[in-house]
CSV table of C-alpha atoms and ligand atoms in Angstrom, one decimal:
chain,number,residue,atom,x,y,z
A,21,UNK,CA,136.3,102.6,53.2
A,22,UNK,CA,134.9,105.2,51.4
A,23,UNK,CA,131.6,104.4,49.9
A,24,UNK,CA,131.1,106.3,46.1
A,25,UNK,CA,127.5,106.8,45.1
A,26,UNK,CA,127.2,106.3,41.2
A,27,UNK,CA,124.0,107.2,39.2
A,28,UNK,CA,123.9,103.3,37.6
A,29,UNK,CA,123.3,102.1,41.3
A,30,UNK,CA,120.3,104.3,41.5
A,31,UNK,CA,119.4,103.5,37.4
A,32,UNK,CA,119.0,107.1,36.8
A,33,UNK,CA,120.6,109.6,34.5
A,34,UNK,CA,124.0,110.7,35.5
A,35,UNK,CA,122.6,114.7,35.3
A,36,UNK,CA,119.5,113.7,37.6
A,37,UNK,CA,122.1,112.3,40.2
A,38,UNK,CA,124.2,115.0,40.0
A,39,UNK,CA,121.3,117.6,40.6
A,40,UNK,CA,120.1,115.7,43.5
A,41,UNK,CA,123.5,115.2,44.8
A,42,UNK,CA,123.5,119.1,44.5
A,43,UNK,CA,120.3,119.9,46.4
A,44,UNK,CA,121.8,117.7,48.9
A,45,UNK,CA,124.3,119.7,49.5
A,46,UNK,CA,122.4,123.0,49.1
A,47,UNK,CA,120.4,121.6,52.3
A,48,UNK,CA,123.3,121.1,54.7
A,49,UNK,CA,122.3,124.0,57.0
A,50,UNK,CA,118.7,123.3,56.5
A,51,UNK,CA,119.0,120.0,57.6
A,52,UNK,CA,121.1,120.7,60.2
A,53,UNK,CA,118.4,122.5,61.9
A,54,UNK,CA,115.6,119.3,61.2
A,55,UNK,CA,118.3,117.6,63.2
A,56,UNK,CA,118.5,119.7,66.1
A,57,UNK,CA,114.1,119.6,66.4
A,58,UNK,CA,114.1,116.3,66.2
A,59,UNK,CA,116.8,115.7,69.2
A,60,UNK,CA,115.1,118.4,71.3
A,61,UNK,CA,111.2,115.9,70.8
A,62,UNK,CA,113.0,112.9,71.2
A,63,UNK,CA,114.4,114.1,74.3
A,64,UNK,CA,110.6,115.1,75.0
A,65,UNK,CA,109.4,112.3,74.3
A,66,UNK,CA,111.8,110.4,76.3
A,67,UNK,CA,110.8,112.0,79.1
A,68,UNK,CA,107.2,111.2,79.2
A,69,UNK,CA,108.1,107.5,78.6
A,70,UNK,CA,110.3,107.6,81.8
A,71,UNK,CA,107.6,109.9,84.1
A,72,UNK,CA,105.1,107.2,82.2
A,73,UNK,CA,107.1,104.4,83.2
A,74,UNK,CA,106.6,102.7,80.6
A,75,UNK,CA,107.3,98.9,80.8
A,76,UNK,CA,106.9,95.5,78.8
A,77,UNK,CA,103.1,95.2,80.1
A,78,UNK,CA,102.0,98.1,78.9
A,79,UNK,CA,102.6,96.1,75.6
A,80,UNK,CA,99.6,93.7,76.3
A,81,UNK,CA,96.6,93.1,74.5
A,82,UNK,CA,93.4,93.6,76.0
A,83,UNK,CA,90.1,92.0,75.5
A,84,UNK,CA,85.7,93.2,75.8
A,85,UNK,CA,85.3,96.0,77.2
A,86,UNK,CA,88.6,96.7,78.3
A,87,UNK,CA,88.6,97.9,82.0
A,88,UNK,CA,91.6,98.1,83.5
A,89,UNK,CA,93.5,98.1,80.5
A,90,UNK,CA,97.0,99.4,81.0
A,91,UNK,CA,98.4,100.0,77.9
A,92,UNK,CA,95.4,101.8,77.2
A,93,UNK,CA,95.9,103.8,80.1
A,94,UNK,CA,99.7,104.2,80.1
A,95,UNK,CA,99.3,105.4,76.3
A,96,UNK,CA,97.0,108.2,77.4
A,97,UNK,CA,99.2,109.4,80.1
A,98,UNK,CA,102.1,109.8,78.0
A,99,UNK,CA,100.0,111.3,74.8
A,100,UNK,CA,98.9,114.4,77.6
A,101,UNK,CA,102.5,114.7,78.7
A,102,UNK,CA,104.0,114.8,75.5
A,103,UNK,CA,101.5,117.1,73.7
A,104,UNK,CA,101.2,119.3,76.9
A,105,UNK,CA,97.5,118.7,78.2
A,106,UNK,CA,96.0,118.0,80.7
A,107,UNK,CA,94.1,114.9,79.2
A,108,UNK,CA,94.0,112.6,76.4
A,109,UNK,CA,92.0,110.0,74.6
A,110,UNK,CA,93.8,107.4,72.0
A,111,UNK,CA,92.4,104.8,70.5
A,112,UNK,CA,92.8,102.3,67.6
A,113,UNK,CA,88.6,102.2,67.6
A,114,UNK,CA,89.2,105.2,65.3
A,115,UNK,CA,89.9,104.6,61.6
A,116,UNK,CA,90.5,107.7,60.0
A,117,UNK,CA,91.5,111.2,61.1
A,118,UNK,CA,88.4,112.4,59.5
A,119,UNK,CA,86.7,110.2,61.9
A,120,UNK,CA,88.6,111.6,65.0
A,121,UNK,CA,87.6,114.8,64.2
A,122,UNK,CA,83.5,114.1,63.2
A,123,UNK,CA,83.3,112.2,67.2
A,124,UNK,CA,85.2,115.2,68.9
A,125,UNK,CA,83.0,117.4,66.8
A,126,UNK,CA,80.0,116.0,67.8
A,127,UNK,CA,80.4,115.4,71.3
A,128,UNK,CA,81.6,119.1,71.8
A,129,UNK,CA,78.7,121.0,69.8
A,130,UNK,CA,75.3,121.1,70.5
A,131,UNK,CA,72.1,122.2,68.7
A,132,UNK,CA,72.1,126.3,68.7
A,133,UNK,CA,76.0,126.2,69.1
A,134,UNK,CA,78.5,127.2,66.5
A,135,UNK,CA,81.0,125.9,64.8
A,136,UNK,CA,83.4,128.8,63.6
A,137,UNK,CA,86.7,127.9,61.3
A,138,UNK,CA,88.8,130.4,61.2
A,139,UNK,CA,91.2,129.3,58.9
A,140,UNK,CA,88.7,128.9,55.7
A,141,UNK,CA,86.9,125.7,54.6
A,142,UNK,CA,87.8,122.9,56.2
A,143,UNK,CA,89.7,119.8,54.5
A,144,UNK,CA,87.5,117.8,52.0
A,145,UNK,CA,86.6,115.2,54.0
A,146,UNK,CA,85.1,117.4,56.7
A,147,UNK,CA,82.6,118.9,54.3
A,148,UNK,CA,80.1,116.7,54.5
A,149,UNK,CA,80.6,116.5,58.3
A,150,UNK,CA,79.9,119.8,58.6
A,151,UNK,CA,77.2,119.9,56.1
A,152,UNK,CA,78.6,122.0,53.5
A,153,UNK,CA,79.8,119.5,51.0
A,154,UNK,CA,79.1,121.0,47.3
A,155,UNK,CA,76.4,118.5,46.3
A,156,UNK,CA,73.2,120.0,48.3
A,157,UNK,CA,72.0,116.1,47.9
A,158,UNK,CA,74.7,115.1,49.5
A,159,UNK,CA,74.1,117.3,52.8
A,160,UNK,CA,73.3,114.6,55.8
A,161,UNK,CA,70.9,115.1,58.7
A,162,UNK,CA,73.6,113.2,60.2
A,163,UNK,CA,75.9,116.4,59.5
A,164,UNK,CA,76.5,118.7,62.2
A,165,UNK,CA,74.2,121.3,60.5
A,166,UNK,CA,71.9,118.8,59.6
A,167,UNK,CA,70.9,118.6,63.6
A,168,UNK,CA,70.9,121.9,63.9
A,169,UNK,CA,74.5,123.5,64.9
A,170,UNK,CA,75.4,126.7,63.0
A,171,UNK,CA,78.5,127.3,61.0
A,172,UNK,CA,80.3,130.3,60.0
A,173,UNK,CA,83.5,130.4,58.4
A,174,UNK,CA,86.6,132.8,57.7
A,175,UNK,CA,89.3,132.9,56.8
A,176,UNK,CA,91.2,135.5,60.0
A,177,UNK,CA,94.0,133.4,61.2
A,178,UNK,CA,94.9,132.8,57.3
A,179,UNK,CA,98.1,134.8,56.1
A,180,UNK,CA,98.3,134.3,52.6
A,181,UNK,CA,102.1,135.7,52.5
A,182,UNK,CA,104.0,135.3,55.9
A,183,UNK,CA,102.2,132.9,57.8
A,184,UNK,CA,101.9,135.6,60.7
A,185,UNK,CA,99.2,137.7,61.3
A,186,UNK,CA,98.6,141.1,63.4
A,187,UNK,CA,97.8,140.6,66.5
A,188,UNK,CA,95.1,143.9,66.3
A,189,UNK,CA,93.8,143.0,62.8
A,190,UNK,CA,93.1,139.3,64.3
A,191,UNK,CA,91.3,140.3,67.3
A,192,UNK,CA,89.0,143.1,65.1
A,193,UNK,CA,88.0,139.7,62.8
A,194,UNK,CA,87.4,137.5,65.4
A,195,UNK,CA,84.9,140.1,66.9
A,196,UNK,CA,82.9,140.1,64.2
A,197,UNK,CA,82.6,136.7,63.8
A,198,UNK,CA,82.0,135.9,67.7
A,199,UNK,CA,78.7,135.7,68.0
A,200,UNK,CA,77.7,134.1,71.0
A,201,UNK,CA,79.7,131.9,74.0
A,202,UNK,CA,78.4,128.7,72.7
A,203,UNK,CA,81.2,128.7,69.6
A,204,UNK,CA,83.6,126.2,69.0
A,205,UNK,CA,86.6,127.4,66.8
A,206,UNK,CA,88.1,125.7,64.6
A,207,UNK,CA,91.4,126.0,63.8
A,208,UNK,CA,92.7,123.5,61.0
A,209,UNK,CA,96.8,124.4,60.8
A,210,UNK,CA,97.4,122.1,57.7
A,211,UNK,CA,96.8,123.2,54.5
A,212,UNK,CA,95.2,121.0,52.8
A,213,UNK,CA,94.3,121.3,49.4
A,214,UNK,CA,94.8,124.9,49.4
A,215,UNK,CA,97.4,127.8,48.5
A,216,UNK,CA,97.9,129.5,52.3
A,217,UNK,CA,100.7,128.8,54.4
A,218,UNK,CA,100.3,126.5,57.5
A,219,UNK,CA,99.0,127.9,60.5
A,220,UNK,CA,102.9,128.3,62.8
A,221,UNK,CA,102.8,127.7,66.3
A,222,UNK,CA,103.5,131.3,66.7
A,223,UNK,CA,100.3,132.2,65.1
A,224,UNK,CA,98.4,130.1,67.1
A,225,UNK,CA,100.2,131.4,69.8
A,226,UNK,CA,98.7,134.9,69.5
A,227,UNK,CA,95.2,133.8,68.4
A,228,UNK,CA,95.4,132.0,71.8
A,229,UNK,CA,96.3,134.7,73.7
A,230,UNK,CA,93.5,136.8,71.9
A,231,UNK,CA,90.8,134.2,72.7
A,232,UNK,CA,91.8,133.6,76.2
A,233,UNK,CA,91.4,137.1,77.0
A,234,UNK,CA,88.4,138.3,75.3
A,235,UNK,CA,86.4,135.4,74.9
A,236,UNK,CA,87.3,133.1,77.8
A,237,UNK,CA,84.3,130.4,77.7
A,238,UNK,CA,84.5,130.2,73.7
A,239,UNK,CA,86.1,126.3,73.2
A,240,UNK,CA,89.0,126.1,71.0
A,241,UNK,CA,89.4,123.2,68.7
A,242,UNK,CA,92.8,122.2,66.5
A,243,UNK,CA,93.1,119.8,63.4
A,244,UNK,CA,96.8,118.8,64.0
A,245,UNK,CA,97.1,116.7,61.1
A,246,UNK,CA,100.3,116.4,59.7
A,247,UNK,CA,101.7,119.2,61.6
A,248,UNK,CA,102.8,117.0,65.1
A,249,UNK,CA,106.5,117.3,66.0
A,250,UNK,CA,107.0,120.1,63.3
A,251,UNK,CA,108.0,122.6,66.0
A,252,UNK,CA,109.1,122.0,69.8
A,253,UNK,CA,105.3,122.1,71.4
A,254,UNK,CA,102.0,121.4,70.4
A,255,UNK,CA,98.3,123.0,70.4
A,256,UNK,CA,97.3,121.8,74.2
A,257,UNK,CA,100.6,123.4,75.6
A,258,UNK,CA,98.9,126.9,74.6
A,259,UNK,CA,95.9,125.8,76.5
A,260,UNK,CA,93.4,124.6,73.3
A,261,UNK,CA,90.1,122.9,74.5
A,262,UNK,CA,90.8,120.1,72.3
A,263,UNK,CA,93.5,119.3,69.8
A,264,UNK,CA,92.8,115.9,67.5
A,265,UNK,CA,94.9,114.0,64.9
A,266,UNK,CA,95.5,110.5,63.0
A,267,UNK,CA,97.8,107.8,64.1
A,268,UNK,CA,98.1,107.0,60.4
A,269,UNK,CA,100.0,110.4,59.9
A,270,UNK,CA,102.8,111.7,62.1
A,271,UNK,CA,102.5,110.8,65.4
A,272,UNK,CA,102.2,106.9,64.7
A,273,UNK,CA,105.7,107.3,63.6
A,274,UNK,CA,104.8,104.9,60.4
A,275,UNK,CA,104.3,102.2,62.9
A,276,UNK,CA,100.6,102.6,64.4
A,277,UNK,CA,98.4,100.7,62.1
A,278,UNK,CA,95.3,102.2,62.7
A,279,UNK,CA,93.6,104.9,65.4
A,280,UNK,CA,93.4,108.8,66.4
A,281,UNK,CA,93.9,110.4,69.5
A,282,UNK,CA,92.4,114.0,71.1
A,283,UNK,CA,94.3,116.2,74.3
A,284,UNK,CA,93.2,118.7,75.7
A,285,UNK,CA,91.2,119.6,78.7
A,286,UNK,CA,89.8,117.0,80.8
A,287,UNK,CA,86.1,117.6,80.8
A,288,UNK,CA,86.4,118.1,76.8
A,289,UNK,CA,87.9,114.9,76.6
A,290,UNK,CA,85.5,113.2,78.5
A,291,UNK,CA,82.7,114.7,76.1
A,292,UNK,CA,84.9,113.2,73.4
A,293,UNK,CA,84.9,109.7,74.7
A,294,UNK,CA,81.3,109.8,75.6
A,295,UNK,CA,81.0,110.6,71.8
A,296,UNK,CA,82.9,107.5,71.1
A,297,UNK,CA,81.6,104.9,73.6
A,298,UNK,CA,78.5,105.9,75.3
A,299,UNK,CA,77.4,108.4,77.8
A,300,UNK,CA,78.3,106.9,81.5
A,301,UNK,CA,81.2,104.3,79.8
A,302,UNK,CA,83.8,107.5,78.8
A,303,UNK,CA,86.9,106.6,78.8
A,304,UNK,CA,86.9,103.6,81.0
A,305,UNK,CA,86.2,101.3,78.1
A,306,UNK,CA,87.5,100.2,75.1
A,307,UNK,CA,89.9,97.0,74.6
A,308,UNK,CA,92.8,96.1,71.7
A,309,UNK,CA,93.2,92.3,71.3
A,310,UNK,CA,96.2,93.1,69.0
A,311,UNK,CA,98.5,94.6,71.9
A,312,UNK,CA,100.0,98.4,72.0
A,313,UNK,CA,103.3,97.9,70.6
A,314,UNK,CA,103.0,99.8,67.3
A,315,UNK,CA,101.7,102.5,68.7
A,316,UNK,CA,104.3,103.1,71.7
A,317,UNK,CA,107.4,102.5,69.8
A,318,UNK,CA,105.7,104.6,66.8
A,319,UNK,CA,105.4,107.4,68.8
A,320,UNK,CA,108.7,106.8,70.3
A,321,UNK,CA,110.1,107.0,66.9
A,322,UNK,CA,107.6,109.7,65.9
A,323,UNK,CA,110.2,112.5,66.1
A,324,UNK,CA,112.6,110.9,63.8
A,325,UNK,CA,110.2,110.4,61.4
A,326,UNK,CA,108.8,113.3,61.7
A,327,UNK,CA,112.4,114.8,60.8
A,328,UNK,CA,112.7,112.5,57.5
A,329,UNK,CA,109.6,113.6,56.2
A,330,UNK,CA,110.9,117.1,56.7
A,331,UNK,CA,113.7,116.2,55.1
A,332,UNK,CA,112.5,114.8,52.4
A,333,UNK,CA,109.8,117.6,51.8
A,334,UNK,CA,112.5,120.3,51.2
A,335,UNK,CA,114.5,117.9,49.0
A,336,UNK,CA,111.8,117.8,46.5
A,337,UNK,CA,110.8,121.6,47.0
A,338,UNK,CA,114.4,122.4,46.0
A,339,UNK,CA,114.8,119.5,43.2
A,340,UNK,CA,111.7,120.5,41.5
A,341,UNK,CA,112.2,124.2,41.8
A,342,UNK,CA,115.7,123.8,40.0
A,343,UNK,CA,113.6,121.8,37.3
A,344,UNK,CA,111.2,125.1,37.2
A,345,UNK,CA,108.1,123.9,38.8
A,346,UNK,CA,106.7,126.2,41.7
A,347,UNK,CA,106.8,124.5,44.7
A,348,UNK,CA,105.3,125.5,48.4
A,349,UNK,CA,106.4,125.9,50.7
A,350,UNK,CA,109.8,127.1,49.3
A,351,UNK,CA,113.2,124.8,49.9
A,352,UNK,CA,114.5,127.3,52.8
A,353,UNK,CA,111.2,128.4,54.2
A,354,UNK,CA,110.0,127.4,58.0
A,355,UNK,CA,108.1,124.3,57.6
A,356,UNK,CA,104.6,124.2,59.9
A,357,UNK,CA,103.4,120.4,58.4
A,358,UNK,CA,104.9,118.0,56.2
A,359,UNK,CA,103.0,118.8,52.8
A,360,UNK,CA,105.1,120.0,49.9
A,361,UNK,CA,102.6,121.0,46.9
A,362,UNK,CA,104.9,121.3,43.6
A,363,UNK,CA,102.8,123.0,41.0
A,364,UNK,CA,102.9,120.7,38.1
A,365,UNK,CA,101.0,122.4,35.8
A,366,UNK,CA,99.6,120.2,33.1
A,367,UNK,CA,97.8,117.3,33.6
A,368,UNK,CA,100.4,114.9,31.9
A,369,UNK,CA,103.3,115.9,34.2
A,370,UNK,CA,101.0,115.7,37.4
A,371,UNK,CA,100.2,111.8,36.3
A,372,UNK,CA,104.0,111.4,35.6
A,373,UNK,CA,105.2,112.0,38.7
A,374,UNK,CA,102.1,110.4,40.6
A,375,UNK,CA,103.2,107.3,38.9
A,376,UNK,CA,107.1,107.8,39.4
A,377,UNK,CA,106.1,108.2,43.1
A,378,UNK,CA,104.0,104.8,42.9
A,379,UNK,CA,106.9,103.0,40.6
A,380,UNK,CA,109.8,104.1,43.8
A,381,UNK,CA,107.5,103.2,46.1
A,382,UNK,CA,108.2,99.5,48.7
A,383,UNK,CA,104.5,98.5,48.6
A,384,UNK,CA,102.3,97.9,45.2
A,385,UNK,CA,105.1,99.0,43.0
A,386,UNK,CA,103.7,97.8,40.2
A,387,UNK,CA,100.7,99.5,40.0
A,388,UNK,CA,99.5,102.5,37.8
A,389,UNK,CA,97.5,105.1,39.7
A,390,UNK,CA,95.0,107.3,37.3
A,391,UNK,CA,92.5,109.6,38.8
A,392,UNK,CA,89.6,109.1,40.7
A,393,UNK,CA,86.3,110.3,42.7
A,394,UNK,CA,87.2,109.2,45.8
A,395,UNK,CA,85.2,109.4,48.7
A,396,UNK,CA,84.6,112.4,50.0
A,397,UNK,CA,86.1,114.4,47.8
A,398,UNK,CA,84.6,117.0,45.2
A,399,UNK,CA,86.8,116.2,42.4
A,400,UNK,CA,89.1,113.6,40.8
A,401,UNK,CA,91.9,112.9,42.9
A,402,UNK,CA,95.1,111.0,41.6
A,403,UNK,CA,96.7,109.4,44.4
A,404,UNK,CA,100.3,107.7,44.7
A,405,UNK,CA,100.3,105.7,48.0
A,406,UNK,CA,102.4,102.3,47.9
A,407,UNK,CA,102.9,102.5,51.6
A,408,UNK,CA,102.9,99.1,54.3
A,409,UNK,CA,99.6,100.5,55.7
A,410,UNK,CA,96.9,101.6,53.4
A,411,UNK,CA,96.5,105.2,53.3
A,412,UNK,CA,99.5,106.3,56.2
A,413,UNK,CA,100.7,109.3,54.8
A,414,UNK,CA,103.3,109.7,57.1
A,415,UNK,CA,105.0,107.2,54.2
A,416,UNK,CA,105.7,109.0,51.4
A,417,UNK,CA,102.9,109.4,49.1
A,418,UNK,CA,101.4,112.0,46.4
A,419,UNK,CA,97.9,113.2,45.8
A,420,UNK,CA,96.8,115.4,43.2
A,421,UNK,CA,93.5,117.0,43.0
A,422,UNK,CA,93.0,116.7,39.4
A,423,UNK,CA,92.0,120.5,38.1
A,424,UNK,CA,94.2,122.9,37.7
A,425,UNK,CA,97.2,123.8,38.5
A,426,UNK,CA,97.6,120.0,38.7
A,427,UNK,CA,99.0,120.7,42.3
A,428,UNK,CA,101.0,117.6,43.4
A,429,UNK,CA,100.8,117.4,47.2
A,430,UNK,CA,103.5,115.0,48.6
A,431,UNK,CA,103.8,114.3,52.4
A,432,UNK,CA,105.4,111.7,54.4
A,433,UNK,CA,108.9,109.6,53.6
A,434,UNK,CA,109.4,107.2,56.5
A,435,UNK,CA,113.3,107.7,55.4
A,436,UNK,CA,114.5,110.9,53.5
A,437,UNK,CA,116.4,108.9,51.2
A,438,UNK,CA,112.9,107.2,49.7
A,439,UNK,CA,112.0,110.5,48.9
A,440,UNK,CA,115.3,111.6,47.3
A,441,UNK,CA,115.0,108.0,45.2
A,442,UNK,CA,111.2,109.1,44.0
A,443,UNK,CA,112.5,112.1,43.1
A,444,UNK,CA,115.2,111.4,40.7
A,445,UNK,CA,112.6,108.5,39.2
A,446,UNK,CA,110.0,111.1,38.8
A,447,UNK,CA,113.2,113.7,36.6
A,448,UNK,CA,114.1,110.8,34.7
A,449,UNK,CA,110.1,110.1,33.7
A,450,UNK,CA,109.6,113.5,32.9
A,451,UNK,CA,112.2,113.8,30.9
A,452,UNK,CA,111.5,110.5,29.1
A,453,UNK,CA,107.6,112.2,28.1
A,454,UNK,CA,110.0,115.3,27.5
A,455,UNK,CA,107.6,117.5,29.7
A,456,UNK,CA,108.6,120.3,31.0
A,457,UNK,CA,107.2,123.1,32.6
A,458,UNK,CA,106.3,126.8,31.3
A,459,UNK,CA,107.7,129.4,31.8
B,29,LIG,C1,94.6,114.0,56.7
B,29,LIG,C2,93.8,115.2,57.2
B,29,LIG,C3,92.5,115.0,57.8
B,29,LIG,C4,91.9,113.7,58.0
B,29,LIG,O1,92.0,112.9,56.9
B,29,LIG,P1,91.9,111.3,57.0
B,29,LIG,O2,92.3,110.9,55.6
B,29,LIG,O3,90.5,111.0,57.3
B,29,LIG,O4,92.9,110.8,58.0
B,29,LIG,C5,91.9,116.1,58.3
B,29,LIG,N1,92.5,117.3,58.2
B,29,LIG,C6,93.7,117.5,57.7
B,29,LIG,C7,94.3,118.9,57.7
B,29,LIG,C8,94.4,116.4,57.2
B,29,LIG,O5,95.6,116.6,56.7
């Protein structure tokens, strides 16, 4: 049998179908090559459950403070493997990525050390960690400047255009900025909220090789978020100190219901878990009454899902370009994360589509998102986020700071169809409020 799609099953209009079912078939080639990455990291990950061997008891819940736990311990094995380090530490005690990257943060720096970020500011929510959120009454002595670490940013392993940089320029802005041994630097590859390209693997590639050489006992420090199983390695395979990141976003494959995890090199791990638990306890402790399950088969299905969201992100970058918005990263560009901003330019199409999003989406449907100051951030955000656990955005979701260009940024799409569905909603809305974009 040979199934016919119609545009009544879907209840949109028969020329939004017939657009999508165009991009579609625009992204043959491109999706072709998603499918390829993800068979090459499944195969990876595979092989880390099997060296791992992984079994049924792994599973198990655990209970106080957790020693001996095996699933714990199995978990953390195959994290190092797969992510190509020598160490790792992941846990469901961590709620947020933000909070992943405040207890690595703090357990590598000390007073008189700097923080450097090479890659501009750092996301919203690690302003305030830092101790440069825009508020001065807002600045902690809980911050990391606030107890007396220095921080110095640029913006050196930025490239506004390509994405890759010169390996001399690089090294000639580093040197100005590497002040003393006693530097972390951060490297955040996402993003974010801003207009730069992600930072590729083969940029971080050369900044490593740049580092290693000239500044050998400088610690290296990567914000993976959103950008895990993008390419066919990660951060710790290059040899960075510590690379950290949210179950909640790709690597819980949609599954993992809470927690972070960090890899890297052993003895920065172990500063890491000592800024967790306690100096002395490390890594030994730490217990899950609920049992591992999500978080094993959501990393087993990590790649896959990492693939949809792909998938889905150049769907919309192509649909909404063929509408006339901007969108970034382009439909046929490399991808380095899972965020596709489409510049929506007036406030009234940027709601639009952040409700369209919410309207398509399995989980709170019905609801109407507006904008709001939401913790953390400087500004109104709208948000679109009807996902099964609150705030994964490894499920499709859509935030939008709300000051112009009324960027939307959508990431996630457990299933690339969802995202395809959203889309053609979001069309038909616009074209109900007949907006439509300048040009
Ligand atoms: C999501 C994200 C974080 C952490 O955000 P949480 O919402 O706290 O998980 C940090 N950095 C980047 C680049 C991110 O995308």
């Amino acid at each position: 049998m040979t199934l016919r799609l119609h545009h009544s099953q879907f209840d949109v209009s028969q020329n939004t179908f017939e657009l999508a079912q165009d991009c579609i078939a625009g992204l043959s080639d491109v999706w072709k090559r998603i499918d390829d990455l993800v068979f090459s990291n499944q195969a990876r990950v595979l092989r880390a459950f099997g060296n791992t061997r992984v079994s049924l008891s792994h599973m198990w819940p655990s209970t106080g403070y957790g020693y001996g736990d095996a699933g714990r311990d199995g978990l953390e094995q195959l994290f190092a493997e797969v992510f190509g380090g020598e160490s790792s530490l992941v846990r469901l005690a961590w709620t947020s990525g933000t909070h992943v990257l405040k207890t690595a943060l703090f357990g590598l720096l000390r007073p008189g050390d700097v923080l450097l970020s090479v890659t501009g500011t750092p996301y919203e929510t690690l302003r305030p960690v830092i101790g440069i959120s825009s508020q001065e009454s807002e600045v902690s002595g809980n911050s990391l400047i606030g107890l007396g670490v220095g921080y110095r940013e640029c913006s050196c392993l930025v490239d506004f255009e390509s994405g890759l940089i010169d390996s001399n320029d690089l090294e000639n802005a580093l040197a100005q900025h590497i002040t003393q041994d006693n530097t972390v630097i951060l490297v955040q590859r996402s993003r974010g909220y801003s207009s730069r390209k992600t930072i590729s693997m083969e940029s971080l590639k050369r900044f490593m090789e740049i580092v290693g050489r000239r500044w050998p006992n400088v610690m290296t420090f990567v914000d993976n978020c959103y950008c895990e199983f993008t390419d066919v390695y990660e951060p710790p395979a290059l040899g960075v100190s510590i690379t950290a990141g949210s179950l909640i976003k790709n690597p819980g494959g949609g599954l993992a219901a809470t927690g972070g995890y960090v890899v890297g090199h052993k003895k920065y791990v172990n500063l890491v878990a000592e800024s967790l638990y306690a100096p002395g306890l490390g890594s030994d402790a730490g217990s899950n009454p609920y049992g591992y399950r999500d978080v094993y088969q959501g990393l087993f299905l990590a790649p896959k899902v990492v693939g949809e969201a792909l998938k889905g992100a150049c769907f919309a970058s192509l649909f909404f370009s063929k509408l006339g918005y901007k969108t970034d990263p382009g439909p046929f560009e490399s991808r380095g994360d899972i965020v596709q901003q489409i510049i929506m330019e007036k406030p009234e199409a940027l709601i639009a589509l952040a409700r369209a999003v919410q309207a398509a989406s399995p989980v709170d449907s019905f609801a109407s998102p507006e904008p709001w100051d939401m913790p953390g951030y400087s500004h109104p955000v709208i948000m679109a986020a009807g996902t099964f656990v609150q705030g994964a955005s490894i499920e499709f979701s859509c935030d939008g700071p709300f000051i112009p260009p009324y960027s939307a940024y959508l990431q996630g799409g457990l299933t690339k169809e969802h995202v395809v569905y959203a889309c053609m909603k979001a069309k038909d809305a616009l074209d109900a409020l007949e907006i439509i974009p300048d040009r």
